[in-house]
PDB file of C-alpha atoms in Angstrom:
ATOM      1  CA  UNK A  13      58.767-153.178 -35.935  1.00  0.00           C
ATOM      2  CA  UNK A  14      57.676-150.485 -38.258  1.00  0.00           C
ATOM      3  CA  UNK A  15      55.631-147.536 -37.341  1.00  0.00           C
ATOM      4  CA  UNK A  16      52.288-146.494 -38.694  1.00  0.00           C
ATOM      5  CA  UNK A  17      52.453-143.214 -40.037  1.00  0.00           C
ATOM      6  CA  UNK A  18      49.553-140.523 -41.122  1.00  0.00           C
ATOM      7  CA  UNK A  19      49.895-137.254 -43.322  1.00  0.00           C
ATOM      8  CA  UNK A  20      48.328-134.131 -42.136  1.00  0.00           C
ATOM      9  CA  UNK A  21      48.173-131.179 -44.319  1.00  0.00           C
ATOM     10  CA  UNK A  22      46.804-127.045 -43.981  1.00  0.00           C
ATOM     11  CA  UNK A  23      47.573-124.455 -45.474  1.00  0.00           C
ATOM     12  CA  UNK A  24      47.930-120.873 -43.425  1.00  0.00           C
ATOM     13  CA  UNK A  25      49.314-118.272 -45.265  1.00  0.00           C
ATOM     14  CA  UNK A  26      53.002-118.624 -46.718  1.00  0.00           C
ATOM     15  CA  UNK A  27      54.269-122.297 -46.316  1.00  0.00           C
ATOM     16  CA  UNK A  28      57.879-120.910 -45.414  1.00  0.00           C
ATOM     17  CA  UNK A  29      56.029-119.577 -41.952  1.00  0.00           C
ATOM     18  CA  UNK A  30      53.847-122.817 -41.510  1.00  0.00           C
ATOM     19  CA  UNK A  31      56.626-124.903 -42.238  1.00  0.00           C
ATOM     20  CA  UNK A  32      58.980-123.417 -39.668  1.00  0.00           C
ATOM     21  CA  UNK A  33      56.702-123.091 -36.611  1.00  0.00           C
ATOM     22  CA  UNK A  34      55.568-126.909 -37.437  1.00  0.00           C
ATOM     23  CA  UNK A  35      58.860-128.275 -37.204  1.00  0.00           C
ATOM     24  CA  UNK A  36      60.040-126.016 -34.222  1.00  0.00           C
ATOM     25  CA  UNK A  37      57.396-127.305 -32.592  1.00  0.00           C
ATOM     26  CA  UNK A  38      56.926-131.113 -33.686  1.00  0.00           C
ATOM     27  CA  UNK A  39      60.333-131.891 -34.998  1.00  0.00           C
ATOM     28  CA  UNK A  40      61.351-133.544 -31.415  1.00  0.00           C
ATOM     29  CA  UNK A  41      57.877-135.736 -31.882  1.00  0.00           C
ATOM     30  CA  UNK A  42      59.596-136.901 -34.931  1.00  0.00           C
ATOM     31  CA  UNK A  43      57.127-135.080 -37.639  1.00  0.00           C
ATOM     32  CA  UNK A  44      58.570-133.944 -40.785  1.00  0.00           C
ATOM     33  CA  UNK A  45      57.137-131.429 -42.862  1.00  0.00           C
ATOM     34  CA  UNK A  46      57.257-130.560 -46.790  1.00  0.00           C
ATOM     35  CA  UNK A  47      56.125-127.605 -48.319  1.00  0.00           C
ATOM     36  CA  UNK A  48      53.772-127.668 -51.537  1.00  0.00           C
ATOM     37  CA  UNK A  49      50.505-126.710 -53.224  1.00  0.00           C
ATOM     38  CA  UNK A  50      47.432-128.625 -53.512  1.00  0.00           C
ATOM     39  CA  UNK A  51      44.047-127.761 -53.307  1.00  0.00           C
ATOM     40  CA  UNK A  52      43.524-126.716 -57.263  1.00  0.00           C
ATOM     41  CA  UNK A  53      43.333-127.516 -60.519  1.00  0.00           C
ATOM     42  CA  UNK A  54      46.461-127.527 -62.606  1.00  0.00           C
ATOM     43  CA  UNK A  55      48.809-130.194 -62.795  1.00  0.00           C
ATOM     44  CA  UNK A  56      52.494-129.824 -62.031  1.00  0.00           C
ATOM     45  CA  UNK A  57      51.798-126.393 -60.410  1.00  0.00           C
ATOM     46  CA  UNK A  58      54.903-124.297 -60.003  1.00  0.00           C
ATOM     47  CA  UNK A  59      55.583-121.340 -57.497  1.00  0.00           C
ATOM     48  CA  UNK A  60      55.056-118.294 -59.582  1.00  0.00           C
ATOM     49  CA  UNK A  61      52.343-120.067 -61.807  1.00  0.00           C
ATOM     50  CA  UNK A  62      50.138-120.404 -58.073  1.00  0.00           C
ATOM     51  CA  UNK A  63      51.439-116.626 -57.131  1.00  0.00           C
ATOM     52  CA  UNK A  64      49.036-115.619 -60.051  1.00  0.00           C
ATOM     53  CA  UNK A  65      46.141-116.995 -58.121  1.00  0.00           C
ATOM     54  CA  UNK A  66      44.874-118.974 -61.445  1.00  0.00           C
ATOM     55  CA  UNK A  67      45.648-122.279 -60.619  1.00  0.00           C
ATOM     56  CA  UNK A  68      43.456-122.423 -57.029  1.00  0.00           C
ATOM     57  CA  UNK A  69      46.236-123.982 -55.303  1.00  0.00           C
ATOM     58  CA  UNK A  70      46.929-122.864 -51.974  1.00  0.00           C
ATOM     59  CA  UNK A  71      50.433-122.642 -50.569  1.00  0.00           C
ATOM     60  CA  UNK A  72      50.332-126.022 -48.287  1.00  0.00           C
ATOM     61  CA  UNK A  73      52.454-128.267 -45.572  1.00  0.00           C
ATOM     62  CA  UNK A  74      52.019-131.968 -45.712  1.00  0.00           C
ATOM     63  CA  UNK A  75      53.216-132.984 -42.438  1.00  0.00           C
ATOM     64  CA  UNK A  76      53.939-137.071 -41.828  1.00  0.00           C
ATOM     65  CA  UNK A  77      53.570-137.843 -38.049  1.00  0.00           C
ATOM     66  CA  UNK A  78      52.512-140.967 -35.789  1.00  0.00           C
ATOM     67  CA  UNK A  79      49.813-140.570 -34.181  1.00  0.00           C
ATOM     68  CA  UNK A  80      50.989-142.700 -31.479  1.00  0.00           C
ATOM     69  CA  UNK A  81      53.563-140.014 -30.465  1.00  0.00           C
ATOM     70  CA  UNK A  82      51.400-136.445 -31.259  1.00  0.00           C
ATOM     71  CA  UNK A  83      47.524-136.757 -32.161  1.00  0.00           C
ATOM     72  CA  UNK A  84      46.012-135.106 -34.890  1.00  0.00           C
ATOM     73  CA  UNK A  85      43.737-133.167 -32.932  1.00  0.00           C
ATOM     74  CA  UNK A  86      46.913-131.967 -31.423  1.00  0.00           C
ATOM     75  CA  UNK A  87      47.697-130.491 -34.869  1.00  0.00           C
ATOM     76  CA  UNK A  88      44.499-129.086 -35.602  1.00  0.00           C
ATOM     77  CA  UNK A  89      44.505-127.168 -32.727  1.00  0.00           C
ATOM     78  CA  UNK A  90      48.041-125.767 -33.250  1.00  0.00           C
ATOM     79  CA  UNK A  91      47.218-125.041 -36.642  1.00  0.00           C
ATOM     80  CA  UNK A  92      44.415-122.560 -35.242  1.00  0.00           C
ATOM     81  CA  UNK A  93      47.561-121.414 -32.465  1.00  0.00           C
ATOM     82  CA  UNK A  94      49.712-120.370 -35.515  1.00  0.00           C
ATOM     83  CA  UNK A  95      47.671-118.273 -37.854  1.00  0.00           C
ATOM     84  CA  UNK A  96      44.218-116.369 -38.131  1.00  0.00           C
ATOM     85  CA  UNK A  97      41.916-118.644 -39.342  1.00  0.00           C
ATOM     86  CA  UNK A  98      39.186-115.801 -39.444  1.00  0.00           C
ATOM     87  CA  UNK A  99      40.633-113.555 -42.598  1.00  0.00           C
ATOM     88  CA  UNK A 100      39.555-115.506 -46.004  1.00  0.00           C
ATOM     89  CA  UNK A 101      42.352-115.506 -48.758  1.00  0.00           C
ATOM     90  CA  UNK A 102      44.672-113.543 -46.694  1.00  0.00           C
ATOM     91  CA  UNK A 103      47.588-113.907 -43.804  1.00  0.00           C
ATOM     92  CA  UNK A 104      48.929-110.428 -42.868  1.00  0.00           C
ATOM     93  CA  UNK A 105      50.606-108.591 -46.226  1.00  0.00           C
ATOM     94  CA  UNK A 106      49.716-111.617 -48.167  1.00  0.00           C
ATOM     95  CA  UNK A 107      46.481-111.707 -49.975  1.00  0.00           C
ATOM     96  CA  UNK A 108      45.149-114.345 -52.514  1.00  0.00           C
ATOM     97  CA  UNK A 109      43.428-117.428 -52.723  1.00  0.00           C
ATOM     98  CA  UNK A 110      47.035-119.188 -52.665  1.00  0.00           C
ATOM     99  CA  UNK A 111      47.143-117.835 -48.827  1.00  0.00           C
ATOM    100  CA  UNK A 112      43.890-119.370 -47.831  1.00  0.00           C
ATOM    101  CA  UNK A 113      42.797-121.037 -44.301  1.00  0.00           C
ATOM    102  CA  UNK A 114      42.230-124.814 -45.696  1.00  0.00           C
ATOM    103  CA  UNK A 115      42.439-128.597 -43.916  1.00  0.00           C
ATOM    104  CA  UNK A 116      42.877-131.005 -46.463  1.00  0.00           C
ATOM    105  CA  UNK A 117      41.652-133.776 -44.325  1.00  0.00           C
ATOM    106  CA  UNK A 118      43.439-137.252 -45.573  1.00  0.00           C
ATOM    107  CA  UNK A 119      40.070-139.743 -43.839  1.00  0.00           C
ATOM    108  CA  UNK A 120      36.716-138.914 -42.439  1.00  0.00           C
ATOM    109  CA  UNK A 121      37.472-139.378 -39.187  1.00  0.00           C
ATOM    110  CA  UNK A 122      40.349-136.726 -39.633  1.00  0.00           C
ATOM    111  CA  UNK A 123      37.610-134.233 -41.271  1.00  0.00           C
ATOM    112  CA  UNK A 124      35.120-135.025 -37.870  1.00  0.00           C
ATOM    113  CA  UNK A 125      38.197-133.975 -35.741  1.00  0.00           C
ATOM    114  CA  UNK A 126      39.165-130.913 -37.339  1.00  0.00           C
ATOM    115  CA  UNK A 127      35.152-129.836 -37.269  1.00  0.00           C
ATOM    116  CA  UNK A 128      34.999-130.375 -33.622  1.00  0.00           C
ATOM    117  CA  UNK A 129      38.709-128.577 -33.087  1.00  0.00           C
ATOM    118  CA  UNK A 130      37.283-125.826 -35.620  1.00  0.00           C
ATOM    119  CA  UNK A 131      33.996-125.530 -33.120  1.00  0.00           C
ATOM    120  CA  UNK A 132      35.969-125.907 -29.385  1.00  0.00           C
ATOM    121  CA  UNK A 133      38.734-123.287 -31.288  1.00  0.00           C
ATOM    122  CA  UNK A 134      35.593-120.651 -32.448  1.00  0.00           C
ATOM    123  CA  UNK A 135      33.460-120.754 -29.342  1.00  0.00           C
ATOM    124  CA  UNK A 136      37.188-120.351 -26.844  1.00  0.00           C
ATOM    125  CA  UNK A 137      39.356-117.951 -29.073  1.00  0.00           C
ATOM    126  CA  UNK A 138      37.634-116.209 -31.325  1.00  0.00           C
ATOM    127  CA  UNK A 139      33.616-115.491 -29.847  1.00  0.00           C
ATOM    128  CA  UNK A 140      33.881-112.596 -31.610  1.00  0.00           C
ATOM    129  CA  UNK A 141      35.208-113.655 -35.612  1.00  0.00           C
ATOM    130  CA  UNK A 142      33.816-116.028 -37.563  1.00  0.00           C
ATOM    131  CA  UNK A 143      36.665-118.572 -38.280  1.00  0.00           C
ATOM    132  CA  UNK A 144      36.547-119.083 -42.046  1.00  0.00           C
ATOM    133  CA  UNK A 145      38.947-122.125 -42.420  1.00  0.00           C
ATOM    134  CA  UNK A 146      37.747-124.478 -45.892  1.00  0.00           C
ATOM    135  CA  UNK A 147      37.721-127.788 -45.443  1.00  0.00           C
ATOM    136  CA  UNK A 148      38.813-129.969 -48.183  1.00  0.00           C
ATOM    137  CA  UNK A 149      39.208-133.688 -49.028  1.00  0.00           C
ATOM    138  CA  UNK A 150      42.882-134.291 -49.366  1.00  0.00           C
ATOM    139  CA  UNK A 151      43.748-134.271 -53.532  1.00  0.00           C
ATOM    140  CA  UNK A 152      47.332-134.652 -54.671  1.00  0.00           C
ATOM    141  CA  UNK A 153      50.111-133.048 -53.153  1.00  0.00           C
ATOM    142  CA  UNK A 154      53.088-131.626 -55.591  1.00  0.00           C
ATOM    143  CA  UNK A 155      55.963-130.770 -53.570  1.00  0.00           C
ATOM    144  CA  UNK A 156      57.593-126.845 -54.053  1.00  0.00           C
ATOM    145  CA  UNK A 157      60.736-126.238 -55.703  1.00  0.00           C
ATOM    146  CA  UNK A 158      63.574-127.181 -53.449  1.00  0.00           C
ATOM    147  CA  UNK A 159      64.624-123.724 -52.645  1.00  0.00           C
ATOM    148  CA  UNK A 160      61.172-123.365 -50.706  1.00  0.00           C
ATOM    149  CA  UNK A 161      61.823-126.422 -48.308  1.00  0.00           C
ATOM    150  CA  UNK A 162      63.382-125.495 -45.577  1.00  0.00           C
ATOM    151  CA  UNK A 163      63.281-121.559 -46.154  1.00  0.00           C
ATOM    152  CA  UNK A 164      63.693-119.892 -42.927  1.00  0.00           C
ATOM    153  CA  UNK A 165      66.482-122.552 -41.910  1.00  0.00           C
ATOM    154  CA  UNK A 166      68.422-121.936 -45.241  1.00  0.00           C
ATOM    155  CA  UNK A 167      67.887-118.046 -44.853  1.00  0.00           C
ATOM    156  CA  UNK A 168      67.479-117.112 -41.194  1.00  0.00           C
ATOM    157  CA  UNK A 169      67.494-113.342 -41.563  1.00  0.00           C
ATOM    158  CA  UNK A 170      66.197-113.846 -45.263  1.00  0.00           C
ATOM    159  CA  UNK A 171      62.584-113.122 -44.701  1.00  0.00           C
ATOM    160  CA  UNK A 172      60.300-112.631 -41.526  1.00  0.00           C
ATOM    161  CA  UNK A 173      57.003-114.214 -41.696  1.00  0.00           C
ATOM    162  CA  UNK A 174      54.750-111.918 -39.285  1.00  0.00           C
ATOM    163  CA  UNK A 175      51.978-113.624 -39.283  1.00  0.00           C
ATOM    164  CA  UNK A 176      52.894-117.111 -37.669  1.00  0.00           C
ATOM    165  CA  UNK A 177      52.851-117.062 -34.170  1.00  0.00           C
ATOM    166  CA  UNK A 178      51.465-118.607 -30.884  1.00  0.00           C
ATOM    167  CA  UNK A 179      47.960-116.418 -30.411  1.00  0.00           C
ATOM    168  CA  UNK A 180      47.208-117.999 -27.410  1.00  0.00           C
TER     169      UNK A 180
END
């Protein structure tokens, strides 16, 4: 019996961050997670090419899950636990268009979702900020180098990311 997967994919601020707190989280519901850019307009994007902030590719996690065993409203809303989703083109220290709030939403009904999430999140957590998240149809996907995939595992004390954790 095979099992019906989906992809899910946001970008928050540095994917090393995202990555981690998704699969701390998830891993157990069986999700697994890359790291990778999408969202612009250059082929074969590479790390330090999308650190200039020319190609418009944000730093991104493509997360496969079934969404028999975690929904993907579920990941919406954690998505909105994890990072601010009211600073545009920023997380914390890092600042650019490659740090951006996005859902690349992968069907219309997962774009409906993450608009109601986005409005239930904005009128419960943040009455006060305007939440600033883009939504975008899904495009391709290129994965990161391998030294990005898995970052905070391979380095533990390597680099602290500061701005993912559980707001509420």
């Amino acid at each position: 019996m095979s099992t019906v997967t989906e992809k899910a994919t946001f970008a928050a601020g540095c994917f090393w961050g995202v990555e981690h707190i998704f699969r701390k989280h998830f891993g157990a519901d069986g999700i697994t997670c890359k790291v990778g850019y999408t969202g612009g307009n250059t082929e074969d994007p590479n790390y330090r090419l999308v650190c200039t902030g020319s190609t418009n590719h944000a730093e991104a996690v493509e997360l496969t899950f079934d969404p028999k065993r975690v929904m993907y409203e579920t990941l919406v809303e954690f998505f909105y636990k994890m990072h601010d989703p009211t600073t545009a083109n920023a997380q914390g220290p890092d600042v650019g268009t490659q740090y951006r709030s996005a859902i690349f939403y992968h069907s219309p009904e997962q774009k409906e979702i993450a608009e109601r999430v986005t409005q239930e999140v904005q009128e419960k957590h943040y009455k006060d900020k305007k939440i600033v998240t883009q939504f975008i149809p899904a495009g391709k996907f290129y994965d990161a180098e391998e030294y990005h995939q898995l970052y905070l595992e391979k380095n533990p004390t390597g680099y602290e990311c500061p701005t993912h954790f559980l707001r509420w």
